[in-house]
mmCIF file of C-alpha atoms in Angstrom:
data_model
loop_
_atom_site.group_PDB
_atom_site.id
_atom_site.type_symbol
_atom_site.label_atom_id
_atom_site.label_comp_id
_atom_site.label_asym_id
_atom_site.label_seq_id
_atom_site.Cartn_x
_atom_site.Cartn_y
_atom_site.Cartn_z
ATOM 1 C CA UNK A 29 67.220 72.800 94.230
ATOM 2 C CA UNK A 30 65.077 75.698 92.939
ATOM 3 C CA UNK A 31 65.598 76.608 89.068
ATOM 4 C CA UNK A 32 67.036 79.810 89.853
ATOM 5 C CA UNK A 33 69.444 78.538 92.108
ATOM 6 C CA UNK A 34 71.455 76.569 89.463
ATOM 7 C CA UNK A 35 74.135 78.676 87.791
ATOM 8 C CA UNK A 36 72.861 79.433 84.173
ATOM 9 C CA UNK A 37 73.606 82.419 81.993
ATOM 10 C CA UNK A 38 70.506 82.248 80.472
ATOM 11 C CA UNK A 39 68.154 82.814 83.709
ATOM 12 C CA UNK A 40 68.573 86.122 85.568
ATOM 13 C CA UNK A 41 69.186 85.185 89.500
ATOM 14 C CA UNK A 42 66.042 85.848 91.624
ATOM 15 C CA UNK A 43 66.400 87.038 95.381
ATOM 16 C CA UNK A 44 64.127 88.096 97.923
ATOM 17 C CA UNK A 45 62.966 91.650 98.124
ATOM 18 C CA UNK A 46 64.212 92.831 101.577
ATOM 19 C CA UNK A 47 61.170 95.177 101.938
ATOM 20 C CA UNK A 48 58.213 93.059 100.529
ATOM 21 C CA UNK A 49 59.597 89.721 100.527
ATOM 22 C CA UNK A 50 58.798 88.917 96.730
ATOM 23 C CA UNK A 51 60.906 87.961 94.012
ATOM 24 C CA UNK A 52 63.427 90.244 92.636
ATOM 25 C CA UNK A 53 65.760 90.194 89.807
ATOM 26 C CA UNK A 54 69.260 90.396 90.663
ATOM 27 C CA UNK A 55 70.881 91.557 87.291
ATOM 28 C CA UNK A 56 71.837 94.841 85.762
ATOM 29 C CA UNK A 57 68.468 94.914 83.980
ATOM 30 C CA UNK A 58 67.013 96.028 87.547
ATOM 31 C CA UNK A 59 68.362 99.128 88.458
ATOM 32 C CA UNK A 60 66.505 98.648 91.822
ATOM 33 C CA UNK A 61 68.194 95.588 92.776
ATOM 34 C CA UNK A 62 68.088 93.853 95.271
ATOM 35 C CA UNK A 63 64.779 95.393 95.769
ATOM 36 C CA UNK A 64 62.005 94.481 93.331
ATOM 37 C CA UNK A 65 61.215 97.948 92.477
ATOM 38 C CA UNK A 66 61.389 101.925 93.014
ATOM 39 C CA UNK A 67 58.716 101.759 95.637
ATOM 40 C CA UNK A 68 60.349 98.999 97.979
ATOM 41 C CA UNK A 69 63.607 101.013 97.510
ATOM 42 C CA UNK A 70 62.271 103.996 98.774
ATOM 43 C CA UNK A 71 60.566 102.332 101.677
ATOM 44 C CA UNK A 72 63.812 100.865 102.854
ATOM 45 C CA UNK A 73 65.572 104.236 102.364
ATOM 46 C CA UNK A 74 62.782 106.102 104.298
ATOM 47 C CA UNK A 75 63.052 103.472 107.324
ATOM 48 C CA UNK A 76 66.829 104.423 107.192
ATOM 49 C CA UNK A 77 66.316 108.319 107.199
ATOM 50 C CA UNK A 78 64.011 107.704 110.041
ATOM 51 C CA UNK A 79 66.391 105.955 112.038
ATOM 52 C CA UNK A 80 64.069 102.883 112.091
ATOM 53 C CA UNK A 81 67.226 100.498 111.728
ATOM 54 C CA UNK A 82 69.095 100.688 114.681
ATOM 55 C CA UNK A 83 72.102 98.382 116.152
ATOM 56 C CA UNK A 84 71.429 97.494 119.736
ATOM 57 C CA UNK A 85 73.536 99.354 121.840
ATOM 58 C CA UNK A 86 74.986 98.899 125.356
ATOM 59 C CA UNK A 87 76.528 101.637 127.464
ATOM 60 C CA UNK A 88 79.984 102.824 127.012
ATOM 61 C CA UNK A 89 82.803 101.070 128.482
ATOM 62 C CA UNK A 90 83.673 102.169 132.015
ATOM 63 C CA UNK A 91 86.942 103.813 130.955
ATOM 64 C CA UNK A 92 84.848 106.144 128.295
ATOM 65 C CA UNK A 93 82.386 107.236 130.440
ATOM 66 C CA UNK A 94 82.213 111.212 130.637
ATOM 67 C CA UNK A 95 82.173 112.998 133.982
ATOM 68 C CA UNK A 96 78.627 113.453 133.704
ATOM 69 C CA UNK A 97 77.858 109.848 133.248
ATOM 70 C CA UNK A 98 80.058 108.560 136.184
#
């Protein structure tokens, strides 16, 4: 078990930054949490804004198809 996994009020919780994969302090002292910093937060925001993150889509159920799609 890693040291930061143990619940301790003295040690801040470390998580993996979703953008760069580095360590990130998950505490009120880090205003960019869960990201390690402003740069990683902005990279992630830009990816959402440019629609790089998408849910896999399947076609509409047959009862919801429009006349153009039938």
